[in-house]
Each structure stands twice: as C-alpha cells, then as structure tokens.
Short mmCIF file of C-alpha atoms in Angstrom, two decimals:
data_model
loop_
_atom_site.label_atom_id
_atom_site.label_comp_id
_atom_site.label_asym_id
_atom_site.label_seq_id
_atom_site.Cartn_x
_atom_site.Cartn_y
_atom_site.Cartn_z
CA UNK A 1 58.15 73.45 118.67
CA UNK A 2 61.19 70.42 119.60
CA UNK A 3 64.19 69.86 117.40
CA UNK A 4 66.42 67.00 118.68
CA UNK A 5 64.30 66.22 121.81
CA UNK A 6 64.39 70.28 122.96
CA UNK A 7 62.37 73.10 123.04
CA UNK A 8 62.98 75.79 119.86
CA UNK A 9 63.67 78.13 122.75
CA UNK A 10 66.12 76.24 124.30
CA UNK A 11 67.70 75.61 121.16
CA UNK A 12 68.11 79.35 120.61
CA UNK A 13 69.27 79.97 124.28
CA UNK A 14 72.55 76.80 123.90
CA UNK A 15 73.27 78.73 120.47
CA UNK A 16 73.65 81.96 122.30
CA UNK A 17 74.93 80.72 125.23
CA UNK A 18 77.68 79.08 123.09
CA UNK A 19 78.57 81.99 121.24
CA UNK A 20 79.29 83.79 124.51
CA UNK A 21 81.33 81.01 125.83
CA UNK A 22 83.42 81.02 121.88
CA UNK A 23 84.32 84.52 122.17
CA UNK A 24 85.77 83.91 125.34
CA UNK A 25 87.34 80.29 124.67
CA UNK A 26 88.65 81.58 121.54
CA UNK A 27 90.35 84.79 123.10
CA UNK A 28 91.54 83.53 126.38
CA UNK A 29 91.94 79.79 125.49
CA UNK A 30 89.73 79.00 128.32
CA UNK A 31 86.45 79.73 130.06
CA UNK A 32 84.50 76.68 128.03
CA UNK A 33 82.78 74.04 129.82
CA UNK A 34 83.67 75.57 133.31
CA UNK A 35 80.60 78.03 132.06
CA UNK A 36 79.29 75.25 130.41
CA UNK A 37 78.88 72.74 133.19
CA UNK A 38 77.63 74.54 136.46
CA UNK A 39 74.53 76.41 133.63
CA UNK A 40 73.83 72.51 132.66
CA UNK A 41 73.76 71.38 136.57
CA UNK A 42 71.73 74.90 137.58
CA UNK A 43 68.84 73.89 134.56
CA UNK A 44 68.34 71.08 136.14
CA UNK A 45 70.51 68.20 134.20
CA UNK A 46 72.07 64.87 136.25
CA UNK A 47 76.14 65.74 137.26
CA UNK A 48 77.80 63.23 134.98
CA UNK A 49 75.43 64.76 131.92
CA UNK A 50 76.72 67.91 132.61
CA UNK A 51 79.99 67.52 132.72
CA UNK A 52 80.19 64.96 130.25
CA UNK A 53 78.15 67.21 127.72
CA UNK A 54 80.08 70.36 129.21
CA UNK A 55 83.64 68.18 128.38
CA UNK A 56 82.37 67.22 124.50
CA UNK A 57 81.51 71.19 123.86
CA UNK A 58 85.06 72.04 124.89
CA UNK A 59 86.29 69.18 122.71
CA UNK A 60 84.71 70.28 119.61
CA UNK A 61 85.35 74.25 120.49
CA UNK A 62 88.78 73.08 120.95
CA UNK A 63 89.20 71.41 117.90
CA UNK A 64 87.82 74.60 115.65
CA UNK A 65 90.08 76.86 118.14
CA UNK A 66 93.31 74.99 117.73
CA UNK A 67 92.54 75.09 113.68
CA UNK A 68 92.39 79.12 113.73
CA UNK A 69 95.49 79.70 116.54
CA UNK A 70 97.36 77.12 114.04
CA UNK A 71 97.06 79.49 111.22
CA UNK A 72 98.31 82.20 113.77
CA UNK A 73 101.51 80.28 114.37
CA UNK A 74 101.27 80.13 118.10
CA UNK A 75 101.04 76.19 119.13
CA UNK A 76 103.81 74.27 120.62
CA UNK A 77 102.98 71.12 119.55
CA UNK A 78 106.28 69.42 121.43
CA UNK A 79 105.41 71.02 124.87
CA UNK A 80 101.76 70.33 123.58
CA UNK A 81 102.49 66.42 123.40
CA UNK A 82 103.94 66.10 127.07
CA UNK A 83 101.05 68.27 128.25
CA UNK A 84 98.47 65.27 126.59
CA UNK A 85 100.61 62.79 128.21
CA UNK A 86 100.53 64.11 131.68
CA UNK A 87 96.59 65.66 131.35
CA UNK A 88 95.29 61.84 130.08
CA UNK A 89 96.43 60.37 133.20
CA UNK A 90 95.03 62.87 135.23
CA UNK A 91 91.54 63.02 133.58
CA UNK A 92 91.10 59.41 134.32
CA UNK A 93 91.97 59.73 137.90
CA UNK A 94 89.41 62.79 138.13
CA UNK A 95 86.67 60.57 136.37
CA UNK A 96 87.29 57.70 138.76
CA UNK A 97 86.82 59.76 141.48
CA UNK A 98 83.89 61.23 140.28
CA UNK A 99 82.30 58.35 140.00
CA UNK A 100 83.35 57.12 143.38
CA UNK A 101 81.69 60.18 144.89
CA UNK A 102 78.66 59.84 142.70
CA UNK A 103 78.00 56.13 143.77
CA UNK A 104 78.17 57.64 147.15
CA UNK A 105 75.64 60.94 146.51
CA UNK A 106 78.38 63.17 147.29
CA UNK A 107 79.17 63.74 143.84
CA UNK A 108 77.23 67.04 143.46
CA UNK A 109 78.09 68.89 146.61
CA UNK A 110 81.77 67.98 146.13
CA UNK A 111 81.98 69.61 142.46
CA UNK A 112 79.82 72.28 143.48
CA UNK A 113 82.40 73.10 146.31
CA UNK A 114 85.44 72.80 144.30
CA UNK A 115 84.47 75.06 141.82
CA UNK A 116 83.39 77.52 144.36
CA UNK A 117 87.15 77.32 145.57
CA UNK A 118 88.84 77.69 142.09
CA UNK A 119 86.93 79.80 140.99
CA UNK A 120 86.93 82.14 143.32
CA UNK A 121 90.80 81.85 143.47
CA UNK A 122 91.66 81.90 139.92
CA UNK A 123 89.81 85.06 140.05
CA UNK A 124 91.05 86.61 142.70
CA UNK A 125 94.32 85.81 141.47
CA UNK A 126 93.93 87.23 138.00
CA UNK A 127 92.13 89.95 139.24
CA UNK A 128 95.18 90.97 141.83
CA UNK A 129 97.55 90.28 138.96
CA UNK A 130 95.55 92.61 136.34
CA UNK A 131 95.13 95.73 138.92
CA UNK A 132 98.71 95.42 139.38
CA UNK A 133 99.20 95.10 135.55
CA UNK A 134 97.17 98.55 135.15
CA UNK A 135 99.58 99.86 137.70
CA UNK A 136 102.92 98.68 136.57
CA UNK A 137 101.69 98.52 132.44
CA UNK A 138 104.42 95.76 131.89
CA UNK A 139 102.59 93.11 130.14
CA UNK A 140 102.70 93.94 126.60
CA UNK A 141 105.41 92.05 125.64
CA UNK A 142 103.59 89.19 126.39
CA UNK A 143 101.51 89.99 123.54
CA UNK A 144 104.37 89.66 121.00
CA UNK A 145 103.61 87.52 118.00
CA UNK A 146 106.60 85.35 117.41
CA UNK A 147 106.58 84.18 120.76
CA UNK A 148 110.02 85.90 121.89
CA UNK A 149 109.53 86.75 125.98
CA UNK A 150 111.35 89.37 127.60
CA UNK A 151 113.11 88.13 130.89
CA UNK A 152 111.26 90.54 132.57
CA UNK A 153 108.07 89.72 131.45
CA UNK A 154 108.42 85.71 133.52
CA UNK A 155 106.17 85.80 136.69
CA UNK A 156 108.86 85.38 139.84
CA UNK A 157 107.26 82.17 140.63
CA UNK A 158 108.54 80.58 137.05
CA UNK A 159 111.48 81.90 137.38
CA UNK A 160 112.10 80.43 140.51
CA UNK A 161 110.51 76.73 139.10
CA UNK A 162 112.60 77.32 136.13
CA UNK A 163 115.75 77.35 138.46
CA UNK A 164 114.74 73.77 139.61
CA UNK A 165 117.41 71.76 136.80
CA UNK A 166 115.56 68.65 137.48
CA UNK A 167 116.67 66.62 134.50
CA UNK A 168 116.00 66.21 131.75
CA UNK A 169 115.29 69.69 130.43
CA UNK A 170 113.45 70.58 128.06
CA UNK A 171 113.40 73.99 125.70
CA UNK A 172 109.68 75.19 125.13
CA UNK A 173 108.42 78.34 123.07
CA UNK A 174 110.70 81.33 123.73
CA UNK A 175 113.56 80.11 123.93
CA UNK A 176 112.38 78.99 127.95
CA UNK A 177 114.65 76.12 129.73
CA UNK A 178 112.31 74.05 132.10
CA UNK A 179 112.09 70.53 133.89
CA UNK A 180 109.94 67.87 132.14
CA UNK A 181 108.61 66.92 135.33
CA UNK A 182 107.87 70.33 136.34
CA UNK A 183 105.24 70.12 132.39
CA UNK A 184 103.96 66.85 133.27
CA UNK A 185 103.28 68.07 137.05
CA UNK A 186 101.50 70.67 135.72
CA UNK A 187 99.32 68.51 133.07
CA UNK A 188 98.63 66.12 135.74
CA UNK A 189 97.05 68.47 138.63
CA UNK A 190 94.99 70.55 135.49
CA UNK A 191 94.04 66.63 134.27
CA UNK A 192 92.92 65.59 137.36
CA UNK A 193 90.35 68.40 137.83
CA UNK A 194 89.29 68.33 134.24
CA UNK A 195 88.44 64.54 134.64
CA UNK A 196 86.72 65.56 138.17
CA UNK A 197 84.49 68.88 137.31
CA UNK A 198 84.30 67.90 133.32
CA UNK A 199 86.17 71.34 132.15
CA UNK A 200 89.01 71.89 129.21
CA UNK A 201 91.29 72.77 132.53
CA UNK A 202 92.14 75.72 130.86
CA UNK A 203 91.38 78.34 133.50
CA UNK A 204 93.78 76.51 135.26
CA UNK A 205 96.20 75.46 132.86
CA UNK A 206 96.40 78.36 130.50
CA UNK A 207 97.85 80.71 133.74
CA UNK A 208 99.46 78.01 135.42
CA UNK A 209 101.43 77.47 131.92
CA UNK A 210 102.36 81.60 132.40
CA UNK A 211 102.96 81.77 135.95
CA UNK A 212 104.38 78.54 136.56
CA UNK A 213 106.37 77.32 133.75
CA UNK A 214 106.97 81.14 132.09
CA UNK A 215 105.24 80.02 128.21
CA UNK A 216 104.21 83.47 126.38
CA UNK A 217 100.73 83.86 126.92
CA UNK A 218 100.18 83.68 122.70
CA UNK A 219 101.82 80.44 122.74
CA UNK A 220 100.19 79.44 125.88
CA UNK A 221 96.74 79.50 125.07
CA UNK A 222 97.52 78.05 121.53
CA UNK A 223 99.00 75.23 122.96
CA UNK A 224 96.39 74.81 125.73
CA UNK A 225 93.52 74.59 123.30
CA UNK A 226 95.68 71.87 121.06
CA UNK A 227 95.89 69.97 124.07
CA UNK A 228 92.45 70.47 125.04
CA UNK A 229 91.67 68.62 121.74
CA UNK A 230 93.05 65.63 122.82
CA UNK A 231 92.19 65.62 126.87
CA UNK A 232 88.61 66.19 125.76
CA UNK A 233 88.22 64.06 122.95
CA UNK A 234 89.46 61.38 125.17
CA UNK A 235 87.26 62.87 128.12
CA UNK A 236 84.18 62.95 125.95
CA UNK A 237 84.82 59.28 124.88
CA UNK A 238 84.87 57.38 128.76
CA UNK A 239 82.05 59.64 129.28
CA UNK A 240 80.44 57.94 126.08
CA UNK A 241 81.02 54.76 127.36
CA UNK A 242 79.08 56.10 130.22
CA UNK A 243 75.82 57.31 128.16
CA UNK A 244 76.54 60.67 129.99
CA UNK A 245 77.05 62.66 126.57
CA UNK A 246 73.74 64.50 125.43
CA UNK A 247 74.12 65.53 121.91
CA UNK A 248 71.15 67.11 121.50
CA UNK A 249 73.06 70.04 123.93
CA UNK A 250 76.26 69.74 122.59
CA UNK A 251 75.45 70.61 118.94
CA UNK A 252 73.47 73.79 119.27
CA UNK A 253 75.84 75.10 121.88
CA UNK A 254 78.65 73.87 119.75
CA UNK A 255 77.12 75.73 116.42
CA UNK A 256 77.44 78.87 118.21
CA UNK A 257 80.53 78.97 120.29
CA UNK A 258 82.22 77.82 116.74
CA UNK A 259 81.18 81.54 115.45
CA UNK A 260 82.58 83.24 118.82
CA UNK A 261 85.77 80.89 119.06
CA UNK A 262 86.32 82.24 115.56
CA UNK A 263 85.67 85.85 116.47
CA UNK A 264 87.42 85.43 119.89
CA UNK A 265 90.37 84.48 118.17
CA UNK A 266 90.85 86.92 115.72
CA UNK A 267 90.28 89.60 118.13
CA UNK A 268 93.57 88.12 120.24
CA UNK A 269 95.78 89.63 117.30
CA UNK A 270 93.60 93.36 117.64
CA UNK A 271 93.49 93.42 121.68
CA UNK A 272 95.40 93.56 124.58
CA UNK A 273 94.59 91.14 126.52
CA UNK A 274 95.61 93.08 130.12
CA UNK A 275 92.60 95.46 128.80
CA UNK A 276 90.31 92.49 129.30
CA UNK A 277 91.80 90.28 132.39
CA UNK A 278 90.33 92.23 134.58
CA UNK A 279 87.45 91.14 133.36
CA UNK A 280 87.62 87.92 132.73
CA UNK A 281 88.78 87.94 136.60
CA UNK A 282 85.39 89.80 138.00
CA UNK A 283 83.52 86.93 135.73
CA UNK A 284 85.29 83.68 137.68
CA UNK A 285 84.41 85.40 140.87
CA UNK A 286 80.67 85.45 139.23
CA UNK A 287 80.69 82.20 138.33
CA UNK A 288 82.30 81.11 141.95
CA UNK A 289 79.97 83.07 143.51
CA UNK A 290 77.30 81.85 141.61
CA UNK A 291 77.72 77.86 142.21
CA UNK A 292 77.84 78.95 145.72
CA UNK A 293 74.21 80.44 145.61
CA UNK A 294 73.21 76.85 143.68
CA UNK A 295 74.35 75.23 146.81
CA UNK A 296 72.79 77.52 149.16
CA UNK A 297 69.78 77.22 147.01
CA UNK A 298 70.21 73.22 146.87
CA UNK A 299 70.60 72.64 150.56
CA UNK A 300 67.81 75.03 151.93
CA UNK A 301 65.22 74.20 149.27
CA UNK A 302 65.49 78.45 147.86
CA UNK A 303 64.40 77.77 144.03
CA UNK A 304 64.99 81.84 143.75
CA UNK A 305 68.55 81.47 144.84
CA UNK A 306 69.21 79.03 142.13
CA UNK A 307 67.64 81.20 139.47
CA UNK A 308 70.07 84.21 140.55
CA UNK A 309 72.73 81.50 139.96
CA UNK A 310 72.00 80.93 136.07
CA UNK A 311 71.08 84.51 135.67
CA UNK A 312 74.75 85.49 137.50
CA UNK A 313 76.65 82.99 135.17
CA UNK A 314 74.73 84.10 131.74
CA UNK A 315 75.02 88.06 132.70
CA UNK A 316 79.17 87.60 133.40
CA UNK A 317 79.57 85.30 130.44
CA UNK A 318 77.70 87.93 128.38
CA UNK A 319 79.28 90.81 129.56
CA UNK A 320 83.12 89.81 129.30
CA UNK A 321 82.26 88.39 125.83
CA UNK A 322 80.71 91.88 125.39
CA UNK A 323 84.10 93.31 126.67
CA UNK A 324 86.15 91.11 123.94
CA UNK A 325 84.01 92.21 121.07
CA UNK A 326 84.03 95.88 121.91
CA UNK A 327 87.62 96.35 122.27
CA UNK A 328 87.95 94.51 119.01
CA UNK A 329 85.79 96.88 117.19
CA UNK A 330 87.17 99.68 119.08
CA UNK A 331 90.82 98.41 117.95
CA UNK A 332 89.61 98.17 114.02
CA UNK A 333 88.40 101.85 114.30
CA UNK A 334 91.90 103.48 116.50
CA UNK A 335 93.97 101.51 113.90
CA UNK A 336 91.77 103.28 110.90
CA UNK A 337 92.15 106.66 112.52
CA UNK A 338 96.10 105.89 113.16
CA UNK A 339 96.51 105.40 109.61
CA UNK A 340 94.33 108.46 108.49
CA UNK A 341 96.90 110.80 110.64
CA UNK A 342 99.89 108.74 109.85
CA UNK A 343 101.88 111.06 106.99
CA UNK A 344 102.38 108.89 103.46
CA UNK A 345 105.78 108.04 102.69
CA UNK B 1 82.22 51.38 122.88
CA UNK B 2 81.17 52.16 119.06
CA UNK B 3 78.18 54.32 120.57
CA UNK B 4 80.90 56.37 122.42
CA UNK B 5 83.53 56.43 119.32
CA UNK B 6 80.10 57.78 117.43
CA UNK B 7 79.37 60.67 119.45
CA UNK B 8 83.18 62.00 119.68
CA UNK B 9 83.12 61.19 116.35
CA UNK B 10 79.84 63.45 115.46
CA UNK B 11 81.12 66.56 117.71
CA UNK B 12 84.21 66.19 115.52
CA UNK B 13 82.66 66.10 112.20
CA UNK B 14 80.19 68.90 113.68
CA UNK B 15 83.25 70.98 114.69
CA UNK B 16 84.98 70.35 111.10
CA UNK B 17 82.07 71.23 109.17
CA UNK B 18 81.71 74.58 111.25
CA UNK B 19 85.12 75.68 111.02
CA UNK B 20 85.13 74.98 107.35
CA UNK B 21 81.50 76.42 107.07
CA UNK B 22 82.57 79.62 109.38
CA UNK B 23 85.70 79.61 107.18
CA UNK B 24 84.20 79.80 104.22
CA UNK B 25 81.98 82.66 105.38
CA UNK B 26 84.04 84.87 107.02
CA UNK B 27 86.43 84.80 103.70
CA UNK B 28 83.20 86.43 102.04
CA UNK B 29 81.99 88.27 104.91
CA UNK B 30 84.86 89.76 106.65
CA UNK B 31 86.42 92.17 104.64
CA UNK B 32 83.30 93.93 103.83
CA UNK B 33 82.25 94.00 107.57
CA UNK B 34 85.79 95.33 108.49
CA UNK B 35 85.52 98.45 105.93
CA UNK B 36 81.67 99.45 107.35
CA UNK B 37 83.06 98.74 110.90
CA UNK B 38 85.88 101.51 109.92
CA UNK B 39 83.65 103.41 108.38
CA UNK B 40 81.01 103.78 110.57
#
C-alpha cells in the first residue's frame, strides 16, 4: 500500500523514527535533523534532499518545541534575536558552499566527513564532561527553573570569554554580562554548519551557548529551539527554491517527533538532565561512528557496512529516547513515593 | 519562489495543527495516564 508517493511501511518507520528524534529534540533542544539527515543519505536519498528534508523536520519540530518551552518560561527571545541574526548569515554561507561542493561531486564525502568529526567530538566532549559531572555532582543548579546560575556552575572557558569586555555588552538570561560579538560569533560558526550539513545546529549551539557564553542550560535550549524556528524556516525555504524539500518525508516524520518533542519536553521539568548526558554523548559517538561505516561502505562498494550504519543510528536514537522516557516515568513514581512518606502538615 | 513559500508554509501549518492537536490531547489524556503511571 503507498500514501503520498511511499510505502505504508515506510510511512510507519518516519513516524517512529520521528518520535525518537522528538523525545530527544524536545529534551535536549537538539539531536533533530543531525539524526535526521545521515538516516535519509544511508536509505538511499540525493544529499541536498536530505538535508533539505532533514532542515524542514527540524523547522516544524522547532516550531511545536519553542510553543511548549514558551509555556515553561525559559526563552530569551533578546539573546534569541541576535542569535537569528548571526545564524541567517551563516546558513547561507554553508548552503553556498554546499552547493559549490555538490557541482563538483565532492558534496557527499565532504558532509559525510564533517559529521564524522563533530560528531565524534561533541561526543567525546559531552561524554568527558558528564563522567566528570557523575564525579564532581555539581550540575544541578543548572537545572533551576527561573534561570538564576550559580557562579560556580559557568564552564571556565565562559568565564574566561565572558572576561573579554568587547563592547557593547550585552546582559542575557541570568543575570550573565557578555560581548555581542562573542553571540553573533557563536551564531555564525553554528549557522554556517547548519547551512552546510542541513541540521538545527543545535548539538553545536545548545553546548556552545553553556560552555562558551555561560546561558543556563533551561534557558539555553529554549532559546536554541526559538532560534531554530527561524534558521530553519529560512533554511527550508532556499532549499525550496531548490526543489530539494520532500514533503512526503517531512510530514510523517514530523507527525511523530511532534508527540516526542511534546513528551521530551515535559520530561525536562521531571529529569536531570546530567542523568541522561551521558547518554546522549555515547549516541553522537554512534551516529559519528556510524557515517563513518557509510563512507567505508560507500568507497569500497560493502552494502553490509552501510546497513550497520542505519541500524547503528536507529538503535542509539532509540535507546537514549528510551533513556529520556524511563527516567521520566521513574521520576513520576520517586515523586509519588516522596509524597506517600512525606508527614502531612 | 511561491512553491518554496508553500512547503515552509505546509510544515508550519502541519506543525500548528499538531501542537494544537497534541495539545488538545494530552489536556484529556495526561492526567489520567499520570495517576495509572503512579499507580502502577
């Protein structure tokens, strides 16, 4: 049976696929189309298709995100604004040079490569950063609603950026002095690669807004997702103009990651999210290591190898999303049983 | 150009109608889900 030009079956497996990728957008503010886009290039689709389909998913995820972290008070829409200034410019760099490498038939082995390298070293960093989390247990007041950040709780390395007066300066969500150069720096380099590999740019924006600028994680993804609304509505519109935006993928995977976003997000206010980095680290090293095998599997003709690929990505996606849902449920239940044993006033 | 304005514009209304559909749902669903999930 064929809905929209697809199989039933593959219709079932973008709905699924999506809801994985919600829970995970929707609790860490990232993890969308960079999924997204190496599953569409591994089954087989043409580069700009993928990313351009992969970069209208994250739009519309975005947009039903941003709507339920609005309600939870945690978007800076100032900081938000100068992040959209500085991403725009940098997506349409990345697209021209996309296009520049795919008139040249480079276009493939270049992304794959890239995303090889960051993923890999997003994940080793967060991975590094959450075993040494575990150790030290110092992260919860990242956690704290109203966006308030204890000094202590600032990575080194924004404290030292933070330092840099460059004027003028700016005063972003708690109460944190930085450079507006140092935001639209930032919004640029995550812009550029989003135009390039056709992702939100939140795995690299939403910890590069922590760790480089100091923004409280709540407000941090929040804001990241806001301005993923705008980077990838305008993303999803040059590749429009293109014809490389396949609806009939974007709307089953977007019907499902719209019920995980949903979920994903709730379960930010019930769950630490050191329990899960760890995690969501182990799953960009899957995901690196996985567009690596698609390469290997590209250049020596090994159909297997690309098969372990797509298996590799669906299994991590599926079992961090897992992770998230668990510790949500397990949350509901401890707070049930703290409330049974807690003595009535 | 109009094609391209289309399609943003359909993941858009897509992404409206889910949240508000989703919405809508979880405001009936939720709480009774939450008290068997305690329960259980």
């Amino acid at each position: 049976m064929e809905l929209f030009g697809l199989a039933a079956s593959m219709i079932a497996l973008f709905v699924g696929f999506g809801f994985m990728v919600g829970v995970l957008f929707g609790f860490f503010g990232m993890g969308g189309s960079f999924l997204v886009t190496p599953a569409l290039m591994i089954m087989g689709f043409e580069t700009t298709t993928a990313v351009g389909s992969g970069m209208a998913f994250v739009f519309g995820t975005a947009v039903i995100a941003t709507l339920k972290h609005r309600d939870l008070g945690q978007v800076d829409y100032k900081l938000g604004g100068l992040m959209i200034v500085g991403t725009t410019a940098g997506i349409e760099v990345g697209r021209i040079g996309l296009y520049f490498l795919q008139d040249r038939g480079l276009a493939g082995l270049i992304v794959g490569v890239t995303y090889v390298v960051l993923l890999g070293g997003v994940g080793l960093f967060v991975t590094r950063n959450a075993l040494r989390n575990d150790e030290e247990e110092s992260i919860e007041e990242q956690h704290d609603p109203n966006g308030e950040i204890d000094p202590d709780a600032i990575p080194d390395i924004a404290k030292t950026i933070q330092s840099y007066t460059i004027p003028p300066m700016m005063t972003i969500g708690g109460g944190i002095k930085v450079s507006l150069w140092m935001v639209l720096g930032v919004a640029f380099a995550t812009g550029l690669l989003s135009g390039f590999l056709g992702v939100g740019g939140g795995f690299i924006r939403m910890p590069a807004m922590f760790y480089l600028i100091g923004v409280p994680v709540p407000i941090a993804v929040g804001t990241d997702l806001f301005e993923i609304v705008f980077s990838g509505g305008l993303g999803s519109f040059l590749y429009g103009l293109e014809g490389a935006v396949d609806l009939s993928i974007v709307v089953p995977l977007l019907a499902g990651s719209a019920l995980g976003a949903r979920i994903g997000s709730t379960a930010t206010s019930l769950v630490e999210e050191s329990e899960i980095k760890i995690y969501f680290g182990l799953m960009l090293l899957g995901g690196s290591v996985a567009v690596a095998l698609r390469q290997l599997g590209n250049a020596y003709g090994i159909g297997e190898l690309k098969l372990v690929s797509f298996a590799l990505i669906m299994l991590s996606a599926l079992a961090v999303g897992s992770a998230v849902i668990y510790s949500a449920l397990k949350a509901i239940r401890e707070d049930t049983r703290t409330a049974d044993v807690s003595p009535a006033d | 150009m109009l094609e391209a304005a289309t399609l943003v514009g359909a993941v858009l209304l897509e992404a409206g109608v889910l949240y508000l559909g989703y919405g809508a749902l979880s405001s009936i669903v939720a709480k009774p889900l939450v008290e068997r999930i305690r329960t259980l």
